[in-house]
PDB file of C-alpha atoms in Angstrom:
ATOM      1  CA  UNK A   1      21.563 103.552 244.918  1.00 55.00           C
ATOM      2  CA  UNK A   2      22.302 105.267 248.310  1.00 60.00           C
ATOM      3  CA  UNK A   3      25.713 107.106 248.936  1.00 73.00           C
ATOM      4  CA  UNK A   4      28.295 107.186 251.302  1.00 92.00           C
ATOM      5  CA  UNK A   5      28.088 110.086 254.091  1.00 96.00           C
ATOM      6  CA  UNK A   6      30.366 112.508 253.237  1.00 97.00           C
ATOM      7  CA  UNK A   7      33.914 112.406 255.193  1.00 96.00           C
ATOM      8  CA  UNK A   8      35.242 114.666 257.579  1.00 96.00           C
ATOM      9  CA  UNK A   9      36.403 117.692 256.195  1.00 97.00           C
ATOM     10  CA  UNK A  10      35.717 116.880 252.763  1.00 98.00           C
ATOM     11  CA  UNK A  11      32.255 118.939 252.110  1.00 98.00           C
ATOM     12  CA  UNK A  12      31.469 122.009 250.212  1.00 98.00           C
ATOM     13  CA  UNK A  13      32.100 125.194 251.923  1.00 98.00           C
ATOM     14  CA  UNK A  14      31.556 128.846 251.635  1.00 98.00           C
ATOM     15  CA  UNK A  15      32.759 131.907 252.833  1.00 98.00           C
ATOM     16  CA  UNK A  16      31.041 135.266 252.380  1.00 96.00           C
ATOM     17  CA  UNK A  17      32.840 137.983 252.260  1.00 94.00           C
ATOM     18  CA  UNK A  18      32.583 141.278 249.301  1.00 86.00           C
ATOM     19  CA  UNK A  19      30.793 141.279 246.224  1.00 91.00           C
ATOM     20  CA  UNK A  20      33.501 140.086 243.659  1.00 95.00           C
ATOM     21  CA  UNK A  21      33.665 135.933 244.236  1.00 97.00           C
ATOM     22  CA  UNK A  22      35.975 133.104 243.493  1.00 98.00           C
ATOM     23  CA  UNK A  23      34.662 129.447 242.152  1.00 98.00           C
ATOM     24  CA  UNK A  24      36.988 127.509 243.106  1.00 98.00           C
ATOM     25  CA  UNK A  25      36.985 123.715 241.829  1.00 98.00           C
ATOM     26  CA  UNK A  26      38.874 120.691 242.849  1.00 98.00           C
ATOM     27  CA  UNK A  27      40.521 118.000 241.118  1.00 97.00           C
ATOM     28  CA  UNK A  28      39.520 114.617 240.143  1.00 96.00           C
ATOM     29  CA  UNK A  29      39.106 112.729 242.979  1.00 95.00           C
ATOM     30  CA  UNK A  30      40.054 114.724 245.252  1.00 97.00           C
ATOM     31  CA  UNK A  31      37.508 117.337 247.679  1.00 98.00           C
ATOM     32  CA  UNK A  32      37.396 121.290 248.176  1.00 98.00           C
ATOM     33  CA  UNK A  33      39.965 120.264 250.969  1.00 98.00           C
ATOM     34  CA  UNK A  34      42.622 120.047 248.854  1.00 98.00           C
ATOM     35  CA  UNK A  35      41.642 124.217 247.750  1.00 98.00           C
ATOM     36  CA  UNK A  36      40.622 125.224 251.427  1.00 98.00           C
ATOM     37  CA  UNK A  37      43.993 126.898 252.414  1.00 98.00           C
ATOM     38  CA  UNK A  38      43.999 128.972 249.207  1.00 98.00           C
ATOM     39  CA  UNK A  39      40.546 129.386 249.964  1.00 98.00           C
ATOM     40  CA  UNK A  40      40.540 130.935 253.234  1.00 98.00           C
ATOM     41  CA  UNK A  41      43.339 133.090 252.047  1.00 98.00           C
ATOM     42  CA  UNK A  42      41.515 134.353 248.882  1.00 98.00           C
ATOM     43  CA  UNK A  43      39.005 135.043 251.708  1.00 98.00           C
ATOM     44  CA  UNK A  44      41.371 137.074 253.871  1.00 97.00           C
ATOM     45  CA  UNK A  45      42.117 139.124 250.314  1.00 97.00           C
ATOM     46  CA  UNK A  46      38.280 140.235 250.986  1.00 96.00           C
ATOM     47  CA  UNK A  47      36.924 137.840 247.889  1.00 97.00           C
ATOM     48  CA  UNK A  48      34.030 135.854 248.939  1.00 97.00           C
ATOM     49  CA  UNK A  49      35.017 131.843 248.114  1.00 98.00           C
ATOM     50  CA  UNK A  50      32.591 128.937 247.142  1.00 98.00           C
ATOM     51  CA  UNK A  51      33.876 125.223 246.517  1.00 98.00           C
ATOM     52  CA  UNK A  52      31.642 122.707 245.558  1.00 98.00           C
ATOM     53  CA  UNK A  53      31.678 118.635 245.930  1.00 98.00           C
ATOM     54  CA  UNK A  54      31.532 117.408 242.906  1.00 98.00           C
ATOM     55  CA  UNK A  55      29.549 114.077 242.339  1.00 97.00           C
ATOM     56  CA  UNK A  56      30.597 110.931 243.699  1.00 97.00           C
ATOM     57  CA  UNK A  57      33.962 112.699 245.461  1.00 98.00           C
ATOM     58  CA  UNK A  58      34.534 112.830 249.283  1.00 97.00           C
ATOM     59  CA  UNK A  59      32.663 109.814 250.233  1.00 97.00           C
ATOM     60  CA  UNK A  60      33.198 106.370 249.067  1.00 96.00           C
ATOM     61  CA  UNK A  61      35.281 105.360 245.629  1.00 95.00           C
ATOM     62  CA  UNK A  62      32.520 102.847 244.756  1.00 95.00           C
ATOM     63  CA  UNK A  63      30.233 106.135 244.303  1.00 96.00           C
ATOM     64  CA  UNK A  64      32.496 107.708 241.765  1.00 95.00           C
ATOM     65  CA  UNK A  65      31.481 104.607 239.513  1.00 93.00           C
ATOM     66  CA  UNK A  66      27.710 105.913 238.932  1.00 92.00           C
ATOM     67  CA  UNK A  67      28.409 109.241 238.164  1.00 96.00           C
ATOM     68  CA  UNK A  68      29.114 110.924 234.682  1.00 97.00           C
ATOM     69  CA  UNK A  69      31.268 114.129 233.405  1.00 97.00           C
ATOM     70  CA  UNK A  70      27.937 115.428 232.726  1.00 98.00           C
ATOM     71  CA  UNK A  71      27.377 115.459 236.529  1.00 98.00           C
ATOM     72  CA  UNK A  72      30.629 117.304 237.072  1.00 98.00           C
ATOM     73  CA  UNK A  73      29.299 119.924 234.755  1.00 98.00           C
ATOM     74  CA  UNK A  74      26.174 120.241 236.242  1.00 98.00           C
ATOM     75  CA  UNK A  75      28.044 120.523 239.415  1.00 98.00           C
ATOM     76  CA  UNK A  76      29.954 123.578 238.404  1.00 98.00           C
ATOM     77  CA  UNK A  77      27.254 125.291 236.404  1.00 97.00           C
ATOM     78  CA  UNK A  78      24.179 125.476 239.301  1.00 97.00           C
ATOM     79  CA  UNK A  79      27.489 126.977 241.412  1.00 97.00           C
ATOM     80  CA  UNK A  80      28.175 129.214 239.072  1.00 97.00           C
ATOM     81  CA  UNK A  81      24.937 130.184 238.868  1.00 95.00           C
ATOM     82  CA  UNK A  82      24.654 130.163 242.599  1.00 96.00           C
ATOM     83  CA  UNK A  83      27.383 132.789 243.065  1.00 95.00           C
ATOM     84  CA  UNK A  84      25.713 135.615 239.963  1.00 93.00           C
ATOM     85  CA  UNK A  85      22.688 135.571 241.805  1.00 93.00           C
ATOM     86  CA  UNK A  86      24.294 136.742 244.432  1.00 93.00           C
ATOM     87  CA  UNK A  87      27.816 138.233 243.325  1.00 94.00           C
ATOM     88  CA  UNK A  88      28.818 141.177 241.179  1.00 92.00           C
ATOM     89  CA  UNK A  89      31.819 139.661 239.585  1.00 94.00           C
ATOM     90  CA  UNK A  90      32.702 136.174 239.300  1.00 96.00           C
ATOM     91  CA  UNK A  91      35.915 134.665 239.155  1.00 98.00           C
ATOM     92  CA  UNK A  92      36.190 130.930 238.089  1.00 98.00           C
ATOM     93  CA  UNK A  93      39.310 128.947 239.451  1.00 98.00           C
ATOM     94  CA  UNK A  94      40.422 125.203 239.117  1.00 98.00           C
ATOM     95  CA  UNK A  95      42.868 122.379 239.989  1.00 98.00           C
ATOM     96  CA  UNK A  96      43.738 119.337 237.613  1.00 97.00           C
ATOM     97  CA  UNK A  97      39.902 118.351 236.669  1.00 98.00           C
ATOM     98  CA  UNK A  98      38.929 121.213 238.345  1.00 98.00           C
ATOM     99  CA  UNK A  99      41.004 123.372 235.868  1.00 98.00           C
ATOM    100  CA  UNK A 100      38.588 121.082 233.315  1.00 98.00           C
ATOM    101  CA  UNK A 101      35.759 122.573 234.470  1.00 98.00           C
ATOM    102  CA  UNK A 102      37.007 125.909 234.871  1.00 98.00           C
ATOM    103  CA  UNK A 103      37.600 126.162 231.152  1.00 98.00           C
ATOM    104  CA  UNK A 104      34.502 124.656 230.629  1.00 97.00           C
ATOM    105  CA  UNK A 105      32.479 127.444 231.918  1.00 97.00           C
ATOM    106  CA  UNK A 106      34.917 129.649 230.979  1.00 96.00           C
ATOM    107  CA  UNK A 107      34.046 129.360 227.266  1.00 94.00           C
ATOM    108  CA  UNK A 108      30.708 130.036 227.986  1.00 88.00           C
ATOM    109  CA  UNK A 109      29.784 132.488 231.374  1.00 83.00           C
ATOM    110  CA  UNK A 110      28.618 135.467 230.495  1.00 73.00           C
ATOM    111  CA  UNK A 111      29.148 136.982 234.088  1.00 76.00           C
ATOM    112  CA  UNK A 112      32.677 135.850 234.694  1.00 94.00           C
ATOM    113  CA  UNK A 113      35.856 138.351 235.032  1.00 96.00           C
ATOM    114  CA  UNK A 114      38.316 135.844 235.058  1.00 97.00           C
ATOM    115  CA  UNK A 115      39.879 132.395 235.147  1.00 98.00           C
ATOM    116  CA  UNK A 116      42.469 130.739 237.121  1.00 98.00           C
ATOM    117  CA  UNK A 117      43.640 127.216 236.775  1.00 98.00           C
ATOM    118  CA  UNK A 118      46.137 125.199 238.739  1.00 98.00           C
ATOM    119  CA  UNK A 119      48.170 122.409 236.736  1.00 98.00           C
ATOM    120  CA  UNK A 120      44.556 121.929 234.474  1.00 98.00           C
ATOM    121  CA  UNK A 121      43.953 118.898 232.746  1.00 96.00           C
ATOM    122  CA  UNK A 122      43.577 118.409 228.892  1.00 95.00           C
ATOM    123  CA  UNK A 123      45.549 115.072 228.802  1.00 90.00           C
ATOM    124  CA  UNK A 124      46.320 112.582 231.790  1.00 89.00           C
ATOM    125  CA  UNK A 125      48.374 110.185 230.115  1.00 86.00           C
ATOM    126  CA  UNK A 126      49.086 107.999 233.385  1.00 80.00           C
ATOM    127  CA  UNK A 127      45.418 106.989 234.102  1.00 80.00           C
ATOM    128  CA  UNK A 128      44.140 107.009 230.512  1.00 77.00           C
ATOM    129  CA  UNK A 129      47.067 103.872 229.871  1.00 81.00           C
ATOM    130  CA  UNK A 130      45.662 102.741 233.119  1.00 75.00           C
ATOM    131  CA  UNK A 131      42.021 102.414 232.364  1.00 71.00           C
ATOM    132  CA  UNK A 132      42.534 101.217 228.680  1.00 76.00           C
ATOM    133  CA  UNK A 133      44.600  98.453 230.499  1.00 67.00           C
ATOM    134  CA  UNK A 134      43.015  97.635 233.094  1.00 69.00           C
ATOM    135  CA  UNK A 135      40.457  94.360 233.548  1.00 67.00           C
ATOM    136  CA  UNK A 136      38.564  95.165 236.192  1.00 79.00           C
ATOM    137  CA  UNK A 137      36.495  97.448 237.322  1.00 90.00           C
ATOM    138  CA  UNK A 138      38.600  99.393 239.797  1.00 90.00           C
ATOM    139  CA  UNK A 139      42.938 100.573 239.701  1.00 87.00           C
ATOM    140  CA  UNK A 140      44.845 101.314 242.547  1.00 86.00           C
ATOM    141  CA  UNK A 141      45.901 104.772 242.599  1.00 84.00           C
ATOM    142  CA  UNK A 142      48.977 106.047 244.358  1.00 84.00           C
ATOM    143  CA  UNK A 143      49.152 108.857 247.108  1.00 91.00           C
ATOM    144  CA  UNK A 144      47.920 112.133 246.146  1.00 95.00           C
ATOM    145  CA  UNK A 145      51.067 113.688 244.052  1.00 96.00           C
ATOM    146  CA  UNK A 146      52.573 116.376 246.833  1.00 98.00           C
ATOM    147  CA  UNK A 147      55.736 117.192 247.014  1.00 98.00           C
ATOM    148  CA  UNK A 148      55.687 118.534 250.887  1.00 98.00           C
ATOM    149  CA  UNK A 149      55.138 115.482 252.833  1.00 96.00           C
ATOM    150  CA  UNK A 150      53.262 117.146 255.599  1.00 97.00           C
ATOM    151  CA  UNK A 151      50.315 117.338 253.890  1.00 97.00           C
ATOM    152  CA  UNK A 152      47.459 114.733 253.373  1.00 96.00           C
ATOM    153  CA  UNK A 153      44.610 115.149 251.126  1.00 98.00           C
ATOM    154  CA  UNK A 154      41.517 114.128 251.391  1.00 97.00           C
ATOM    155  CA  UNK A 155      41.334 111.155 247.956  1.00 96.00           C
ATOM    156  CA  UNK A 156      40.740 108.157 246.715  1.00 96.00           C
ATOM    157  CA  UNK A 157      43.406 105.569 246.601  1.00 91.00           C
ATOM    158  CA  UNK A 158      40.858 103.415 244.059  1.00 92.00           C
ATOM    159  CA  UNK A 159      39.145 104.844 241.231  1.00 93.00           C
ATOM    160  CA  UNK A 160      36.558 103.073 239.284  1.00 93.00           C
ATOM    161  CA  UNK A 161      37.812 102.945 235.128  1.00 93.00           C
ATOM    162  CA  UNK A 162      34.387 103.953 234.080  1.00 93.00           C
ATOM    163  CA  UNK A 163      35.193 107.561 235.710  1.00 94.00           C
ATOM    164  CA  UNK A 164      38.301 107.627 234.782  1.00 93.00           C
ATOM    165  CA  UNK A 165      37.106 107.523 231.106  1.00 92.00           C
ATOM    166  CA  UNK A 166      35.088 110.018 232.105  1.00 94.00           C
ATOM    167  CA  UNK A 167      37.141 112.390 233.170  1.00 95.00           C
ATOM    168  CA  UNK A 168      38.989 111.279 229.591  1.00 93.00           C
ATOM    169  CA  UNK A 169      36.048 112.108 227.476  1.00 94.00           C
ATOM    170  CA  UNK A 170      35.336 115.528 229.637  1.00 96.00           C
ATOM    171  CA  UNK A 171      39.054 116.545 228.530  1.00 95.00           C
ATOM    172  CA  UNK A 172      38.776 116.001 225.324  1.00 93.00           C
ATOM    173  CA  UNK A 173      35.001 117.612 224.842  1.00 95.00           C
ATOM    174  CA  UNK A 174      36.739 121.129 226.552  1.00 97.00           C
ATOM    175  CA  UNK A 175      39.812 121.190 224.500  1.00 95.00           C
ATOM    176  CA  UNK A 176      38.786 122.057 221.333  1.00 96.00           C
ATOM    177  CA  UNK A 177      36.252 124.930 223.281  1.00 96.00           C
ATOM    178  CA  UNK A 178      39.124 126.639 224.423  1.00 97.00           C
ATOM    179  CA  UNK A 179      39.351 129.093 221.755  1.00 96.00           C
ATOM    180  CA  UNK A 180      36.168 130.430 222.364  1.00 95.00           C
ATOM    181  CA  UNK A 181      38.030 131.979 225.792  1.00 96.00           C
ATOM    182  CA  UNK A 182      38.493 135.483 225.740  1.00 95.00           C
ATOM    183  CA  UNK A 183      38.354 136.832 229.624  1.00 96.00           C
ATOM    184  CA  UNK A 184      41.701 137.482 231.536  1.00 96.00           C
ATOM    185  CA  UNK A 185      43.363 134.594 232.314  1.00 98.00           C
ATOM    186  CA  UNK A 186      46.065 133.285 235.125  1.00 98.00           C
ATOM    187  CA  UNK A 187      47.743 129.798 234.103  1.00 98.00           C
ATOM    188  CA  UNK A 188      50.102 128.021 236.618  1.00 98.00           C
ATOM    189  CA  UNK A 189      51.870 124.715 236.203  1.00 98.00           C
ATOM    190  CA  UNK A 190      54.118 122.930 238.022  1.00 98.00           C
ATOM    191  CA  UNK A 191      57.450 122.417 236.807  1.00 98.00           C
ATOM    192  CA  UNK A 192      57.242 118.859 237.970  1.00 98.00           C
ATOM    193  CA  UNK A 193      54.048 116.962 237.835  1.00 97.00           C
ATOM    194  CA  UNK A 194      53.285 113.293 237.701  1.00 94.00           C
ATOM    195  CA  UNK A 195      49.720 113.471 236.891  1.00 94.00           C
ATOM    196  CA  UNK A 196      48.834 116.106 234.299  1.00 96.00           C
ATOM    197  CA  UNK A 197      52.207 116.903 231.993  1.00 95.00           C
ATOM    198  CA  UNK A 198      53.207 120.765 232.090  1.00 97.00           C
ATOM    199  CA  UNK A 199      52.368 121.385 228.482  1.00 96.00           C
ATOM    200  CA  UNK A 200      48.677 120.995 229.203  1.00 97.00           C
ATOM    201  CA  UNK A 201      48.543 124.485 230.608  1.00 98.00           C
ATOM    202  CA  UNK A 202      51.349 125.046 227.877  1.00 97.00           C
ATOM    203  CA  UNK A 203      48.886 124.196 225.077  1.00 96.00           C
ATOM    204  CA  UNK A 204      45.664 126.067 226.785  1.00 98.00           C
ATOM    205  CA  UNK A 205      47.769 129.251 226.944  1.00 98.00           C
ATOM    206  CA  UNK A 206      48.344 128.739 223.446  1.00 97.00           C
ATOM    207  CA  UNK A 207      44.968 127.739 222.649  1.00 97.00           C
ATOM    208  CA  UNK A 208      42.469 130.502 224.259  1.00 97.00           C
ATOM    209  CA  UNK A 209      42.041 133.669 222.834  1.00 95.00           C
ATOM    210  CA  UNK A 210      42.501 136.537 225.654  1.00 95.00           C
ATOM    211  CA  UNK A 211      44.709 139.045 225.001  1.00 95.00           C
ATOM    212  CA  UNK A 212      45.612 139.303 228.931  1.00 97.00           C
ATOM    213  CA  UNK A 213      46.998 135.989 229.698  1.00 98.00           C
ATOM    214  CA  UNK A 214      50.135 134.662 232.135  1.00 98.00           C
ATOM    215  CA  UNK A 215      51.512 131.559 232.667  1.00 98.00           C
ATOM    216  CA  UNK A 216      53.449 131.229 235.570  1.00 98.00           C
ATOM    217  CA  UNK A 217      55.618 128.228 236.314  1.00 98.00           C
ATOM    218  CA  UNK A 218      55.759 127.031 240.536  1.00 98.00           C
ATOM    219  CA  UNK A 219      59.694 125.655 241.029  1.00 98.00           C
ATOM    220  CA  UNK A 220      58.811 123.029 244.302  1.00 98.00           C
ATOM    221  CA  UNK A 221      55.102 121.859 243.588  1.00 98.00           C
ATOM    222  CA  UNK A 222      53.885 118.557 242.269  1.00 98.00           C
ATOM    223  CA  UNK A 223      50.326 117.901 241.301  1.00 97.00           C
ATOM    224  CA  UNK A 224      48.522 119.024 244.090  1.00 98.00           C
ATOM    225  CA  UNK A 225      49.821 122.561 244.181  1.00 98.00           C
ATOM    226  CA  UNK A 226      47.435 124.259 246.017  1.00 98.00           C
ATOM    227  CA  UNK A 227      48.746 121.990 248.990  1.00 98.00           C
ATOM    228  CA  UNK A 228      52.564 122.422 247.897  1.00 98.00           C
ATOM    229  CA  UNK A 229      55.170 124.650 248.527  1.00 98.00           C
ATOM    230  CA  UNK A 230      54.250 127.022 246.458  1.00 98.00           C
ATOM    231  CA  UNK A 231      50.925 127.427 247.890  1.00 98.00           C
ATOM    232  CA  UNK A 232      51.808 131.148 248.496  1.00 98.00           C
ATOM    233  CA  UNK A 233      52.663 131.722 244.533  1.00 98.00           C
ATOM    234  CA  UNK A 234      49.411 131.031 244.224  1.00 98.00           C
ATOM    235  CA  UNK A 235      47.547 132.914 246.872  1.00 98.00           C
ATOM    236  CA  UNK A 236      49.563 136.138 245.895  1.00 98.00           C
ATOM    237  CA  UNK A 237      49.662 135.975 241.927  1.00 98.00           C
ATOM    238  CA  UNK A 238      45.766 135.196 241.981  1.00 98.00           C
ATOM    239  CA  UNK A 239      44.784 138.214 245.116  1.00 98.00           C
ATOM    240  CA  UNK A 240      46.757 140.358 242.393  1.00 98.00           C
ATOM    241  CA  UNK A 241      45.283 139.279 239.413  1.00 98.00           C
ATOM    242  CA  UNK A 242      41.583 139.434 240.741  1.00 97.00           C
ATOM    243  CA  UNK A 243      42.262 143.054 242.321  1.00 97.00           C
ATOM    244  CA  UNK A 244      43.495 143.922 238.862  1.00 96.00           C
ATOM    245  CA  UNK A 245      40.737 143.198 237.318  1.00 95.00           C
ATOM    246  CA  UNK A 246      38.433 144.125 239.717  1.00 92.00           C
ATOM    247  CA  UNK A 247      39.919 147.805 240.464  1.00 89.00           C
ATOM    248  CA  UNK A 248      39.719 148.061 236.052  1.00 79.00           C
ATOM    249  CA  UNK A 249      36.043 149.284 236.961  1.00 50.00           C
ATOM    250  CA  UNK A 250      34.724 148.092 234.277  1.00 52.00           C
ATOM    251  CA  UNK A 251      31.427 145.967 232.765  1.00 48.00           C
ATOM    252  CA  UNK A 252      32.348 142.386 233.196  1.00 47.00           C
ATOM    253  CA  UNK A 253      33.452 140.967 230.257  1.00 41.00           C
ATOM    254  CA  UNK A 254      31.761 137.708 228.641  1.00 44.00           C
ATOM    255  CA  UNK A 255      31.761 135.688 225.976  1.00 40.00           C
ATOM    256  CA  UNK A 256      32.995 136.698 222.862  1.00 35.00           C
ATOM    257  CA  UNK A 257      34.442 140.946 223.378  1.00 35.00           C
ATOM    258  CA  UNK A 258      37.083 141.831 221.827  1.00 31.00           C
TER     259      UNK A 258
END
């Protein structure tokens, strides 16, 4: 079945810059748009940046019904493996489903320093009710959950019930990995979110195993927060972290060092 063309602004990008690098991986149904202004910043910091399009986003909702969570994983692992063939150290960073991911490979990467996730998903209450209820094929979704009003993100305002059960099942195949996490580890959450609860990131903080872990809490961001007020939390708690980490001078840490 042929796909939509992308939309404007909503592709994959990349920007090259030193040898330490930042995957950074956008939420469900949403587009590395929503991450671009973190992105560029990150950038600025002197890490190169690379965030991909997952399958079925950015074009057409109708195209999000043919894809699996085993696409999404796919996704993230050829750009993980993308970045160590051509990057020293690794850093792997995620919104909402992105956050999913994030752990994902997290549990598993043998090249990767660190992880970063923004308001990550383990339970979305709100559209699990909705697809378990839900008739037909497709639900309305509401605007993208931002507390500044300025800003519009790229999304879909439909979403086909067969991803959202997707995205369901993808949640609930990377919780119970979680523990197998060891690298350092930045957590942020929004104190108010309407889409993933706060005690998600409460109960991976809990859950992984890394001896250097924070969890920082943003005051003014919804959902979205990487397109929030709090935008700059973000940019500066993660340049610091990843300098951290990178000045330690160390062999990258993997899987399963204590």
């Amino acid at each position: 079945m042929k796909q939509h063309s992308v939309l404007p602004g909503a592709a994959s990008f990349y920007y090259q810059a030193g040898s330490s690098a930042v995957l950074l991986c956008h939420g469900f149904s949403g587009t590395p748009q929503s991450v671009q202004e973190v992105a560029a910043a990150l950038f600025e910091h002197g890490y190169s940046v690379y965030a991909p399009l997952l399958s079925g986003h950015g074009t057409h909702f109708t195209d999000l019904e043919h894809v699996t969570a085993a696409d999404w994983k796919q996704d993230v692992e050829k750009a993980y493996e993308w970045l160590a063939s051509r990057h020293e150290r690794i850093f792997i960073m995620g919104q909402s489903m992105g956050g999913t991911l994030a752990s994902y490979l997290a549990s598993s990467a043998e090249k990767a320093a660190g992880m970063i996730l923004i308001n990550a998903a383990m339970e979305v209450p709100c559209l699990a009710e909705m697809a378990e209820a839900s008739t037909s094929s497709f639900i309305a979704e509401g605007e993208p959950d931002i507390h500044d009003t300025s800003q519009q993100e790229i999304a879909y305002l439909h979403l086909p019930v067969h991803a959202i059960r997707e995205l369901v099942g993808l949640t609930r195949e990377v919780e119970p990995v979680l523990s197998s996490i060891s690298i350092p580890a930045l957590l942020f959450k929004s104190a108010v979110d309407h889409v993933v609860p706060p005690e998600n990131t409460t109960k991976i903080y809990q859950s992984i195993r890394s001896e250097d872990k924070t969890s920082i809490t943003l005051p003014n961001s919804y959902h979205v927060a990487t397109m929030d007020y709090d935008k700059h939390i973000i940019i500066d708690q993660t340049a610091s972290f990843m300098n951290r980490i990178s000045a330690l001078d160390q062999p990258v840490l993997g899987k399963g060092h204590e």
